[in-house]
Short mmCIF file of C-alpha atoms in Angstrom, two decimals:
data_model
loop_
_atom_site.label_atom_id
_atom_site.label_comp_id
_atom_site.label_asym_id
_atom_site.label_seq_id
_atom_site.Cartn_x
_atom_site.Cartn_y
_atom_site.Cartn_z
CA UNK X 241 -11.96 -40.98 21.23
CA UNK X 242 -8.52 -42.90 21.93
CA UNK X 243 -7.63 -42.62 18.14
CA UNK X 244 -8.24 -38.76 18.00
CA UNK X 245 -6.63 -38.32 21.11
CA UNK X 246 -3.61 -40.65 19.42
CA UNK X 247 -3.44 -38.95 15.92
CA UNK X 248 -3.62 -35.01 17.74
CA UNK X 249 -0.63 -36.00 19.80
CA UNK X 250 1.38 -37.59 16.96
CA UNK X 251 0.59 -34.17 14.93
CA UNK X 252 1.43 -32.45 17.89
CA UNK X 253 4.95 -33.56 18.42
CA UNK X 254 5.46 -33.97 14.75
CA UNK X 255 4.49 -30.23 13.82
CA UNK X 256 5.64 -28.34 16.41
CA UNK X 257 8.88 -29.09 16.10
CA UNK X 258 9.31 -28.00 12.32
CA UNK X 259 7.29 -24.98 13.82
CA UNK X 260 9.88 -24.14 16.44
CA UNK X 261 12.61 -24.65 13.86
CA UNK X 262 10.81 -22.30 11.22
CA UNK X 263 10.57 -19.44 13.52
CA UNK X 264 13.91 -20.04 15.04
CA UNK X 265 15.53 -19.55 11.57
CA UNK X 266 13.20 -16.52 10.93
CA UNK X 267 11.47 -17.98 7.77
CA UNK X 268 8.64 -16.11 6.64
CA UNK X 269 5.12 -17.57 6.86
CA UNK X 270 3.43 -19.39 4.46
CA UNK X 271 1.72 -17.31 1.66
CA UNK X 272 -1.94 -17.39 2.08
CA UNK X 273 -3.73 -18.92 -0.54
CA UNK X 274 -6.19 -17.50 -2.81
CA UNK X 275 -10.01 -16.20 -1.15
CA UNK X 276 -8.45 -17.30 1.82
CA UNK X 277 -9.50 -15.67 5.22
CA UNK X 278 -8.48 -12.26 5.52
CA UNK X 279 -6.79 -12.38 2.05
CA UNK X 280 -7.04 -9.38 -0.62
CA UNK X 281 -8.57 -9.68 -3.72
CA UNK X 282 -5.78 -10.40 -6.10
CA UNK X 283 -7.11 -6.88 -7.92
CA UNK X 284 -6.14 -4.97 -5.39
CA UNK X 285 -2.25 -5.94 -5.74
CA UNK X 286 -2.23 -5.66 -9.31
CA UNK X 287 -0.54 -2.54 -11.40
CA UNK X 288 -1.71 0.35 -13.03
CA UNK X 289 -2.30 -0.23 -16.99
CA UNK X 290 1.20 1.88 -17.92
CA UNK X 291 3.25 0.05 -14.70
CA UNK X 292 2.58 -3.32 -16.28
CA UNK X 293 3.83 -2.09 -19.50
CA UNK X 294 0.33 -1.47 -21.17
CA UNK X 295 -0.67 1.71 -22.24
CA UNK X 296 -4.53 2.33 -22.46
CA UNK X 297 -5.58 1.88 -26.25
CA UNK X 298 -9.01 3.01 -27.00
CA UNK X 299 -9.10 0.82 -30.24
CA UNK X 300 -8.30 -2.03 -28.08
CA UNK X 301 -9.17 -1.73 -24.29
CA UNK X 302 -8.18 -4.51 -21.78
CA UNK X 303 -10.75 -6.62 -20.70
CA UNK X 304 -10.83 -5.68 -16.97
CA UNK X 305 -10.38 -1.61 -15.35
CA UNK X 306 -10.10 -1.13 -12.22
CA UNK X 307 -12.43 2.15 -10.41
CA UNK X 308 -11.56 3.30 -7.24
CA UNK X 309 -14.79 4.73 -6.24
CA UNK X 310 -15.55 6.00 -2.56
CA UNK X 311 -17.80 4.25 -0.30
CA UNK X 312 -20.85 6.05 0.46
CA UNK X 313 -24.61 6.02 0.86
CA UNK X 314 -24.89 8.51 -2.61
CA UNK X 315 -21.70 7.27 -4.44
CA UNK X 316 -21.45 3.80 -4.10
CA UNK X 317 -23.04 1.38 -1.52
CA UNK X 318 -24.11 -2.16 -1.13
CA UNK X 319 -27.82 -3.31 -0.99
CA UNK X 320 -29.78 -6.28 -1.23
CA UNK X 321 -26.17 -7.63 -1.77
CA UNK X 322 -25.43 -5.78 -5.43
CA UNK X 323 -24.09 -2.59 -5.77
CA UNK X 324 -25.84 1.00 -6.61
CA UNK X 325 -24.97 5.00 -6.47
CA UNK X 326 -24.42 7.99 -8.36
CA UNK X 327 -20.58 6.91 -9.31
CA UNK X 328 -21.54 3.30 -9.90
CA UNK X 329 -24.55 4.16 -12.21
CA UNK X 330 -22.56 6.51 -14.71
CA UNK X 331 -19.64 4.45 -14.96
CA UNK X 332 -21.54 1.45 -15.44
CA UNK X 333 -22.69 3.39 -18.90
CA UNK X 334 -18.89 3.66 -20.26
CA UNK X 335 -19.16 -0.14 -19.40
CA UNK X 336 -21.45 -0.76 -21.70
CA UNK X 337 -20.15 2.23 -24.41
CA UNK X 338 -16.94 0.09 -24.55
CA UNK X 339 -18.68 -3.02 -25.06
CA UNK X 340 -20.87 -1.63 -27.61
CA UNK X 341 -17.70 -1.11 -29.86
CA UNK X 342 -16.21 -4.46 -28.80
CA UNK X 343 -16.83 -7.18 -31.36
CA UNK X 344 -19.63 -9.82 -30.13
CA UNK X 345 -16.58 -12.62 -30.75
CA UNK X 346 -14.65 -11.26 -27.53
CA UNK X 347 -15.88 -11.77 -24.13
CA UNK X 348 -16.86 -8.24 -22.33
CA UNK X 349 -14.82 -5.68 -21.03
CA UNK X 350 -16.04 -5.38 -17.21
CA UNK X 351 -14.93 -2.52 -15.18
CA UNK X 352 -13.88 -4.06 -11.70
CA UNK X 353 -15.16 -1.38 -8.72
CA UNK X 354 -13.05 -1.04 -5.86
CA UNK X 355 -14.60 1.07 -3.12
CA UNK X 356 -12.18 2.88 -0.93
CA UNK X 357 -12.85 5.66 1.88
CA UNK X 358 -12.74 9.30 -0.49
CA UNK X 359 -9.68 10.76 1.44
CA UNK X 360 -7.88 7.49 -0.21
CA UNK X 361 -8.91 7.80 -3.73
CA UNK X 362 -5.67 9.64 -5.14
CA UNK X 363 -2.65 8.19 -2.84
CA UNK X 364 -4.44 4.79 -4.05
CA UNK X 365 -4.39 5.88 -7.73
CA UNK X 366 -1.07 7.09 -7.59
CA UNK X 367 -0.09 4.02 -6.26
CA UNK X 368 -1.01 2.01 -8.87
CA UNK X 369 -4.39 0.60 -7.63
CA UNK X 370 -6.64 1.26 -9.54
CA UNK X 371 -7.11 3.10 -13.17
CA UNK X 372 -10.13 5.32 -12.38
CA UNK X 373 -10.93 7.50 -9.23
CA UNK X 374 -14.58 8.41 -9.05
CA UNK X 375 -16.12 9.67 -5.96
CA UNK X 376 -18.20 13.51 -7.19
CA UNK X 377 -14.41 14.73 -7.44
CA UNK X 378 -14.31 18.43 -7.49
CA UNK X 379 -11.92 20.13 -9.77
CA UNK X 380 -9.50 22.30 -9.11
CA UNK X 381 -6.44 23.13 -10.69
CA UNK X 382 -3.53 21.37 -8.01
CA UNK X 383 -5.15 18.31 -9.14
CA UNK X 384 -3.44 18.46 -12.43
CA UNK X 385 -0.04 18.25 -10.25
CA UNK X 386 -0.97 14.80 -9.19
CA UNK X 387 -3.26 12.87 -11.76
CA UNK X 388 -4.74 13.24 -15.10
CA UNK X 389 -8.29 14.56 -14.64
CA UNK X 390 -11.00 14.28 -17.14
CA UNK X 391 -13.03 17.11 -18.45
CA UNK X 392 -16.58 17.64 -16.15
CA UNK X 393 -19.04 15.11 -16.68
CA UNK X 394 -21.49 17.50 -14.31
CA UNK X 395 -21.24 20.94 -12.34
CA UNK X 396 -22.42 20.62 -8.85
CA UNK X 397 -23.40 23.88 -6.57
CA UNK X 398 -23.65 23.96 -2.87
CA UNK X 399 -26.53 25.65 -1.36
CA UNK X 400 -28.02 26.23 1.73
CA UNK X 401 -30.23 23.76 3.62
CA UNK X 402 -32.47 23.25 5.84
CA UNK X 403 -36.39 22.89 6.41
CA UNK X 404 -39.09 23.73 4.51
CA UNK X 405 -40.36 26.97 6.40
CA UNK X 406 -36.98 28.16 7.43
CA UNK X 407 -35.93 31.55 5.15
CA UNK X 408 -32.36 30.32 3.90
CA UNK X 409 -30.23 32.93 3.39
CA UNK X 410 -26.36 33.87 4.11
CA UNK X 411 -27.93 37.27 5.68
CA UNK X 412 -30.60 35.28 8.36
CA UNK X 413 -28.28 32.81 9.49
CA UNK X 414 -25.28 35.13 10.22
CA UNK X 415 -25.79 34.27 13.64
CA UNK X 416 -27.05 30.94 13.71
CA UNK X 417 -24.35 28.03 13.28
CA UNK X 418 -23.88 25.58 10.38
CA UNK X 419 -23.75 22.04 10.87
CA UNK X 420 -20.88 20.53 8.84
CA UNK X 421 -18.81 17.48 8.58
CA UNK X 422 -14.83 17.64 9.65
CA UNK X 423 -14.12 16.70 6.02
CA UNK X 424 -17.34 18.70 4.16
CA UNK X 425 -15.96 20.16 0.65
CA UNK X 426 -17.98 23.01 1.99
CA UNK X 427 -15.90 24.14 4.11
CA UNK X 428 -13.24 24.83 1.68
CA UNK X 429 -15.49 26.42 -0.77
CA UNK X 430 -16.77 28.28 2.49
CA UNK X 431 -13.05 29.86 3.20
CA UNK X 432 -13.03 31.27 -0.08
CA UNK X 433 -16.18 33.31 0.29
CA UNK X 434 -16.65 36.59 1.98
CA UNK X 435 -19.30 34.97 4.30
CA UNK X 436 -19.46 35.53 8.25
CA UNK X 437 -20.75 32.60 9.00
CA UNK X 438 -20.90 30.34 12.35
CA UNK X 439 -19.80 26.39 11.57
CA UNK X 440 -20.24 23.94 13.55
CA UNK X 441 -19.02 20.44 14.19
CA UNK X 442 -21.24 17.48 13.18
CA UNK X 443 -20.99 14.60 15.27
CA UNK X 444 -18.15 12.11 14.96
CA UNK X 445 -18.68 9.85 12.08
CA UNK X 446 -21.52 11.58 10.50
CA UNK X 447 -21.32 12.13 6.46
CA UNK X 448 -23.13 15.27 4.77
CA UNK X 449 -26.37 11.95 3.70
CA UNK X 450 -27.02 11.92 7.59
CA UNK X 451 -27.11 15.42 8.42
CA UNK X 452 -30.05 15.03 5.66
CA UNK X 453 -31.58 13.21 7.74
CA UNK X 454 -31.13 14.98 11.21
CA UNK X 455 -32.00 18.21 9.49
CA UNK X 456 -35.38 16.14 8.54
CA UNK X 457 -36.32 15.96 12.22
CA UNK X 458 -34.63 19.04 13.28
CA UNK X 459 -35.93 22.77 12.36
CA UNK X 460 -32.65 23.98 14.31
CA UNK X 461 -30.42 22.67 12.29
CA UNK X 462 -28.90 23.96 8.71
CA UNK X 463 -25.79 22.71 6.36
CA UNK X 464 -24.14 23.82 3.20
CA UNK X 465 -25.18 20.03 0.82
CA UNK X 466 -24.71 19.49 -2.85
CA UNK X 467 -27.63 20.14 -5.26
CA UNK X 468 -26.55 16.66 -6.17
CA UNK X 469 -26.70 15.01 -3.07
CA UNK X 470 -29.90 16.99 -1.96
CA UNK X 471 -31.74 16.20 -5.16
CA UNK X 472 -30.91 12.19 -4.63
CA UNK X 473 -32.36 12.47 -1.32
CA UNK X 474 -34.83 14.98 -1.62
CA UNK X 475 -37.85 12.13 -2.28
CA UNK X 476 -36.22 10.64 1.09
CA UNK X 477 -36.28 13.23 3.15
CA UNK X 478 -39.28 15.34 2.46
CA UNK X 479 -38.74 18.13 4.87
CA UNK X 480 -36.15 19.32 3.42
CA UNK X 481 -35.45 22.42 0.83
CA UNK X 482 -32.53 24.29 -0.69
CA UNK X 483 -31.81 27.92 -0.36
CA UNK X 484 -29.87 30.43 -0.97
CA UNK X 485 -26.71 29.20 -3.15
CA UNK X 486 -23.11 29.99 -3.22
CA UNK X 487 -22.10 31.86 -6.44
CA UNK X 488 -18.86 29.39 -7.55
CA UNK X 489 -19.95 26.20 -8.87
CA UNK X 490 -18.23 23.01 -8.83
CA UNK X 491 -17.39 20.90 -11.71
CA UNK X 492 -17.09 17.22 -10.93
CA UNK X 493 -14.47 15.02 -12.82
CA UNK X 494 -12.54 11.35 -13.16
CA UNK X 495 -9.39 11.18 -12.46
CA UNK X 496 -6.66 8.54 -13.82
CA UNK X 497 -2.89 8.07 -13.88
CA UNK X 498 -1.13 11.42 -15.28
CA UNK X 499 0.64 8.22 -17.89
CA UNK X 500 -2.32 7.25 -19.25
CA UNK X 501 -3.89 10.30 -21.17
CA UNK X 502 -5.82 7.76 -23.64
CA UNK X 503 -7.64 6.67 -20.71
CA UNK X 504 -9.02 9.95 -19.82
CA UNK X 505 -9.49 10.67 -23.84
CA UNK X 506 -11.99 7.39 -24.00
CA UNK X 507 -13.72 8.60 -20.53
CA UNK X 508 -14.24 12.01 -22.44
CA UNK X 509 -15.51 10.60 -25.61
CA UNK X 510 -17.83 8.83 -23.28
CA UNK X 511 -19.11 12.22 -21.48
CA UNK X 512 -19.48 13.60 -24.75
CA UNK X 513 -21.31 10.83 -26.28
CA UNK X 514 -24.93 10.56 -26.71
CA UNK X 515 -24.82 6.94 -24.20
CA UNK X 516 -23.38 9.16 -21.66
CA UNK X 517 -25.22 8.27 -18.51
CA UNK X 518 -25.91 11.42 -16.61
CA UNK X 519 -26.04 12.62 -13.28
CA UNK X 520 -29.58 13.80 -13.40
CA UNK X 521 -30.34 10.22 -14.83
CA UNK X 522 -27.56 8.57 -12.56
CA UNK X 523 -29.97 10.00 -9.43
CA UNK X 524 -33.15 8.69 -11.57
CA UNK X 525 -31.43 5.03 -11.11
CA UNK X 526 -29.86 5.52 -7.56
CA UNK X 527 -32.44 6.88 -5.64
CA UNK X 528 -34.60 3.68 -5.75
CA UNK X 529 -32.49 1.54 -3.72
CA UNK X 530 -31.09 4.53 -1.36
CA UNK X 531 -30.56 2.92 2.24
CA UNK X 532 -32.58 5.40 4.32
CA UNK X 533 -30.80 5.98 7.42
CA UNK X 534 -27.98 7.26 5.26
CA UNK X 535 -25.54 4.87 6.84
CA UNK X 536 -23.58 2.37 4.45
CA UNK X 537 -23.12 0.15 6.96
CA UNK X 538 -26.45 -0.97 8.49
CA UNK X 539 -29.98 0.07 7.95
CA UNK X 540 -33.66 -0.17 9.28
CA UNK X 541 -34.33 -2.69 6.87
CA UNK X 542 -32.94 -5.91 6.24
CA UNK X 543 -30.21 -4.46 3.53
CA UNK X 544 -26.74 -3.02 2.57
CA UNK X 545 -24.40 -5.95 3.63
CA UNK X 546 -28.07 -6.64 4.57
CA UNK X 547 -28.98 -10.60 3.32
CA UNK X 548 -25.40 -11.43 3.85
CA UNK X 549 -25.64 -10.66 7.55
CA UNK X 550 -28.77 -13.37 7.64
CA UNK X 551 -26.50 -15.82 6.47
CA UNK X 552 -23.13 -14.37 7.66
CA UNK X 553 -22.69 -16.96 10.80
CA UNK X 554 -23.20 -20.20 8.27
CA UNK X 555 -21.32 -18.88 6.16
CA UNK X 556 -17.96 -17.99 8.11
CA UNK X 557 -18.43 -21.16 9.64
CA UNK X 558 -18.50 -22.90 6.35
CA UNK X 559 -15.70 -20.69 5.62
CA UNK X 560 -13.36 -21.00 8.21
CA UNK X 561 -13.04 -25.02 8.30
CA UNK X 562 -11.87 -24.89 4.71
CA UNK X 563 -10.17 -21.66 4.90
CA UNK X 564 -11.89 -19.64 2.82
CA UNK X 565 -12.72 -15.76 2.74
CA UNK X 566 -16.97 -16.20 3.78
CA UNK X 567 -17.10 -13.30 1.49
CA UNK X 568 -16.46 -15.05 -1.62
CA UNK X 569 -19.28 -17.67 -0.34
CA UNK X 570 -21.39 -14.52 0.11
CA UNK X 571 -20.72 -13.53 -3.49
CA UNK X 572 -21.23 -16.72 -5.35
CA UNK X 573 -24.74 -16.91 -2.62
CA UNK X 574 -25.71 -13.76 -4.40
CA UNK X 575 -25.32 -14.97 -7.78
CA UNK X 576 -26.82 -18.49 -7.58
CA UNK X 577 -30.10 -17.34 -5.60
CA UNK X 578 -29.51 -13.62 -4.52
CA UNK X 579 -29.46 -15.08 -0.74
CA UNK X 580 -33.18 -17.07 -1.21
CA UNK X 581 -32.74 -20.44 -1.15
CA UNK X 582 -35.20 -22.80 -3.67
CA UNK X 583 -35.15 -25.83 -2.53
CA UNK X 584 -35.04 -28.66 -5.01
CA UNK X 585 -34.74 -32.56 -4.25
CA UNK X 586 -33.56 -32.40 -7.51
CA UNK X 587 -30.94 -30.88 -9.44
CA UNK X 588 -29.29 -27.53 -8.09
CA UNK X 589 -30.57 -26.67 -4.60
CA UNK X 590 -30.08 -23.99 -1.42
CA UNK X 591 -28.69 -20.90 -1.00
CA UNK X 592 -26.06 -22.09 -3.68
CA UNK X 593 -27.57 -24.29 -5.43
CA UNK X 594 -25.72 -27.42 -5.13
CA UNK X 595 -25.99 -30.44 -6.81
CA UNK X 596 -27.23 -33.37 -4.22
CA UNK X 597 -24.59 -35.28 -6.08
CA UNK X 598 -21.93 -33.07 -5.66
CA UNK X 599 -22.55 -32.32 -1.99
CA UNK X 600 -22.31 -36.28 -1.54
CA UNK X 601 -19.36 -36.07 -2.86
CA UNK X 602 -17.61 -33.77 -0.26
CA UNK X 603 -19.32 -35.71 2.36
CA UNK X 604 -22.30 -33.66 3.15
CA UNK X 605 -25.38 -35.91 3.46
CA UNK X 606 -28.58 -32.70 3.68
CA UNK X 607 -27.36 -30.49 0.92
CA UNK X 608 -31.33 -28.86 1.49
CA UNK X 609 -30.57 -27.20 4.80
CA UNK X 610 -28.61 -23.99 4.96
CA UNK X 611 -25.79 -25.29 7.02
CA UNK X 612 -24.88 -28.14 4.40
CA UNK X 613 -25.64 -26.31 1.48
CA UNK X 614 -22.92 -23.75 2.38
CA UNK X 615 -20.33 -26.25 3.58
CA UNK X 616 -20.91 -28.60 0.47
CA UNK X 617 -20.49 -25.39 -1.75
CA UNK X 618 -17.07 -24.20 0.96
CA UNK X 619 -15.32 -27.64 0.62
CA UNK X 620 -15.96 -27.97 -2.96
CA UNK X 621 -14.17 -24.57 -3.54
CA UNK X 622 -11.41 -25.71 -1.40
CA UNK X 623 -10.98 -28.54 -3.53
CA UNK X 624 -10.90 -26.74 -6.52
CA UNK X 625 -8.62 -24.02 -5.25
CA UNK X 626 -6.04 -27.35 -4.27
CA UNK X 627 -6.63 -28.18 -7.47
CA UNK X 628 -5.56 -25.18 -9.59
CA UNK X 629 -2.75 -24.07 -7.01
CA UNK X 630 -1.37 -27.90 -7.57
CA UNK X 631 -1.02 -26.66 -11.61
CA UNK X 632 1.05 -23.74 -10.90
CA UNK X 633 -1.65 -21.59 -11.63
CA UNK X 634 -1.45 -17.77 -10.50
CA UNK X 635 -3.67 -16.74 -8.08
CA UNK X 636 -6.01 -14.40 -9.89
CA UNK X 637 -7.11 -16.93 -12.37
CA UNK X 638 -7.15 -19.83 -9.52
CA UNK X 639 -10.19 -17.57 -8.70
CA UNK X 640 -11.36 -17.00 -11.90
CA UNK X 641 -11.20 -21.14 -12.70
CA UNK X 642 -12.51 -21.78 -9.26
CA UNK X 643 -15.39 -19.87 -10.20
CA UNK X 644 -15.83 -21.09 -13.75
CA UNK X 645 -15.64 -25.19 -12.40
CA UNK X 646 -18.67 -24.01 -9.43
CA UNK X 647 -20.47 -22.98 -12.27
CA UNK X 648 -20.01 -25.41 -14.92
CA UNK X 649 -18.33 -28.04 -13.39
CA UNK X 650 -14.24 -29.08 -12.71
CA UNK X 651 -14.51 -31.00 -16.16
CA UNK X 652 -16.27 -28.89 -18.72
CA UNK X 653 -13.23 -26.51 -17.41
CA UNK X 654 -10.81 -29.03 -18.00
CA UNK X 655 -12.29 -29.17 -21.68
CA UNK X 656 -12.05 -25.65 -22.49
CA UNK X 657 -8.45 -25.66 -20.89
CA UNK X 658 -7.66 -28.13 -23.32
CA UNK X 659 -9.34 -26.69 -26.41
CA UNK X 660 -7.82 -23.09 -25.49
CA UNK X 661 -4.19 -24.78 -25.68
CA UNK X 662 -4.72 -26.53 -28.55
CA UNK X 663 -5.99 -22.81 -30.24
CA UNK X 664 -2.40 -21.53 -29.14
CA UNK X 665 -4.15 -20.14 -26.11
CA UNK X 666 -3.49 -20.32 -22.65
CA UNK X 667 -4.64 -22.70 -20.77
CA UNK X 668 -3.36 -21.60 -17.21
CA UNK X 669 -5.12 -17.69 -18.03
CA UNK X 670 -9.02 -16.74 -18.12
CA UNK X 671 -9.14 -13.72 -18.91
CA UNK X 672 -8.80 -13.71 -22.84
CA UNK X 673 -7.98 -17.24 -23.16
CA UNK X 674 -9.99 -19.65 -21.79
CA UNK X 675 -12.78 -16.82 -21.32
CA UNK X 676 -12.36 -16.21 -25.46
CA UNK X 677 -13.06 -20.14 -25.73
CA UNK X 678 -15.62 -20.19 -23.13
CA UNK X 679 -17.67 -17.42 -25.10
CA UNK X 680 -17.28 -19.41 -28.14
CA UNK X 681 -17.88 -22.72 -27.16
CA UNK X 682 -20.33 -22.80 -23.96
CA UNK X 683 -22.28 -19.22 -23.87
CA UNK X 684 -21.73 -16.03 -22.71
CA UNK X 685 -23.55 -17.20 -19.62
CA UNK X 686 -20.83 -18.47 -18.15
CA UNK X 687 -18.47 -15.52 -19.28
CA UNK X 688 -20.85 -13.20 -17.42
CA UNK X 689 -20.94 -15.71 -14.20
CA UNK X 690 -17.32 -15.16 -13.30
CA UNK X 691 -17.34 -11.56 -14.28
CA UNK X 692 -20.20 -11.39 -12.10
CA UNK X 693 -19.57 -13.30 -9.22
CA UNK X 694 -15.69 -11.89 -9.01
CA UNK X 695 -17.56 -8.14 -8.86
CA UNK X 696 -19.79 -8.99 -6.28
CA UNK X 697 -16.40 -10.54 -4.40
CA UNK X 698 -14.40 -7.78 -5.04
CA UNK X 699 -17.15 -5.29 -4.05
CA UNK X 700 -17.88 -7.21 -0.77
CA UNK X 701 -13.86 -7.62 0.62
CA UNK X 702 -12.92 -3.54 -0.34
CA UNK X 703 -16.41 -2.46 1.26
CA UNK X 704 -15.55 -4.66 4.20
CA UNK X 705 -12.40 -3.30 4.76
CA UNK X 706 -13.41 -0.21 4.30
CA UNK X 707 -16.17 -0.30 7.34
CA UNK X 708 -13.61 -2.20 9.47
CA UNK X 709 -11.05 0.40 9.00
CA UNK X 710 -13.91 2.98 10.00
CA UNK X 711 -15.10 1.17 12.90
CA UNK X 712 -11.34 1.10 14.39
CA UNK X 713 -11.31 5.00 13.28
CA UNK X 714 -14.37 5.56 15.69
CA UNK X 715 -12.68 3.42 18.65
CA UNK X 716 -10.01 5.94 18.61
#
């Protein structure tokens, strides 16, 4: 106790000092590093394709796009800790139409989804984050003004609903009022219709998915919903029915930046193609894992950010001695065991299936129990992130090689560092470098680990951010 006592005073009055002096000369604090608490996603700082000096080219795409697609219980959500929806689903088809044209030599092209609230999709494309906006994007014509914009892949129509034995017409509910959302596309399409029609508000922070579901329970209650949306839910909600339609339908597009035409050429191609993933086939795949409340955030069963929230206490705990986002814990959870530990005396065991030997080796002694199999697995990645930011390293592929060495260890790494230089590669870069010699030398296993694991990341810290800026919306 003495010595503790002894070495927090001498750090004490050896650090606060140089602390006093820092902010006294206004210096700036230090940069955080990489998956550290509260950090972004290096992603979400990077440049648009065209800002970066790199045009889109269709004969050669670049191994990573980034979609901003909007967070929501039909167009992309989180469950059982991967990620699902109508957006999600189709674009996860030009995903796979770009790889299918991509030789088998070169590691994958992997689209890199970014969900964002939907008012935020275009000021975020315009400035530069992302390549892609997806989020059942109606077209109109001012859109042209501010991004390039795809031709349809789908044409939407909004209709009347309500329950089954309720006559849905624009004539029998003149005087009865329409439930809608503050931010509803319907009530724009509504304004341009001759319709006398009473609207009114839904409660604060309700989307058009849990009106669904209040409707459900609720023969007094009627809303103007997507075909879309109502056929994803309809199996959900079994109430329900559609009725009379408004006559103007809605074609749905992608929009990217207005300096990157080829993009939107390649995302046509794709709409056109026979591997086009449809709607109708995107709501086939979606509807299976819908969360049934309609809420992204929680759920009556143990899902959405579901599993993680299980583990969520071990694993910001784990997190926050070695400063590390719990998130990116969370991800590489997800990938190892998808959040069910299998426990092994040996070889790889836990929740992230450690190695007893390595666990030893960061001083963790029951690498079997939750608590130590998260902490061996947090202060290993801290070591490897010390590691990589020693070598001068950038931070996006400190992640990326921090990833790589949990999976295959620090030294297999090293060796494909090594190989890549002496190919003319380099060694300091994944993506293309020591990825290409990864895919040629190890398997694509481990390709597809990092491209994994860095999705699930990515995916958890925007979707996080996303609810906490929603949760300090409702305070206000």
């Amino acid at each position: 106790m003495r010595r503790a006592l002894l070495l927090f005073l001498c750090s004490f009055f050896l650090l606060a000092p140089a602390a006093l002096w820092a902010k006294k000369e206004g210096r700036t604090p230090a940069k955080k590093p990489v998956a550290a608490a509260e950090s972004h996603h290096p992603a979400m700082a990077a440049l648009t394709l065209p800002q970066e000096g790199e045009p889109y080219d269709p004969q050669n795409p670049p191994a990573r796009l980034r979609v901003l697609v909007a967070l929501g219980p039909s167009t992309y959500f989180i469950k059982d800790g991967k990620p699902h929806g109508l957006e999600f689903a189709m674009l996860q088809g030009f995903e796979s139409e770009l790889n299918r044209r991509r030789p088998k030599s070169r590691p994958p092209i992997r689209l890199q989804f970014i969900p964002v609230d939907a008012g935020e999709l275009i000021p975020a494309l315009r400035e530069g984050r992302g390549d892609i906006a997806a989020g059942m994007i109606p077209f109109s014509e001012s859109l042209k003004s501010l991004v390039g914009v795809t031709e349809p892949y789908a044409s939407d129509e909004w209709c009347l609903l309500g329950q089954r034995e309720q006559a849905l017409s624009f004539a029998t509910l003149a005087e009865l009022p329409l439930m809608l959302t503050s931010g509803s596309y319907a009530r724009r399409l509504l304004s341009q219709q001759d319709k006398q029609l009473v609207l009114d508000e839904a409660p604060i922070g309700h989307n058009a998915e849990m009106l669904l579901r209040d409707i459900n329970t609720n023969p007094e209650q009627q809303t103007l919903s997507s075909r879309a949306v109502y056929k994803l839910w309809a199996s959900t909600y079994g109430k329900l029915k559609l009725g009379e339609c408004l006559s103007a339908r809605s074609p749905l597009v992608w929009l990217v930046d207005q300096a990157n035409p080829a993009l939107a050429n390649d995302l046509n191609n794709y709409i056109a193609s026979r591997q086009f993933t449809s709607l109708d086939k995107a709501i086939e795949l979606t509807r299976r894992h819908l969360i049934v409340d309609g809420k992204v955030e929680r759920s009556d069963k143990v899902t959405s950010m579901d599993k993680l929230a299980i583990f969520s206490p071990i694993f910001q705990a784990a997190a926050a001695a070695n400063n590390l986002d719990w998130l990116l814990l969370a991800a590489i959870g997800q990938k190892e065991s998808k959040l069910s530990p299998v426990i092994r005396q040996n070889g790889p065991t836990g929740v992230m299936q450690v190695n007893p030997s390595t666990a030893r080796a960061m001083g963790v002694r029951d690498p079997h129990s939750n608590e130590g199999n998260i902490s061996a697995a947090a202060i290993y990645l801290n070591y490897l992130r010390k590691m990589y930011s020693r070598e001068g390293i950038s931070e996006e592929n400190q992640l990326y090689f921090m990833i790589a060495a949990y999976n295959a260890g620090e030294g297999r790494l090293a060796q494909l560092r090594r190989i890549a230089k002496s190919k003319g590669l380099n060694p300091n870069i994944w993506v293309g470098h020591v990825e290409q010699v990864a895919l040629t030398s190890v398997s694509r296993g481990m390709v597809d680990y990092v491209s994994t694991v860095n999705r699930y990341y990515l995916a958890y810290q925007a979707a996080e951010k996303a609810r906490a800026r929603q949760k300090k919306s409702d305070v206000k």
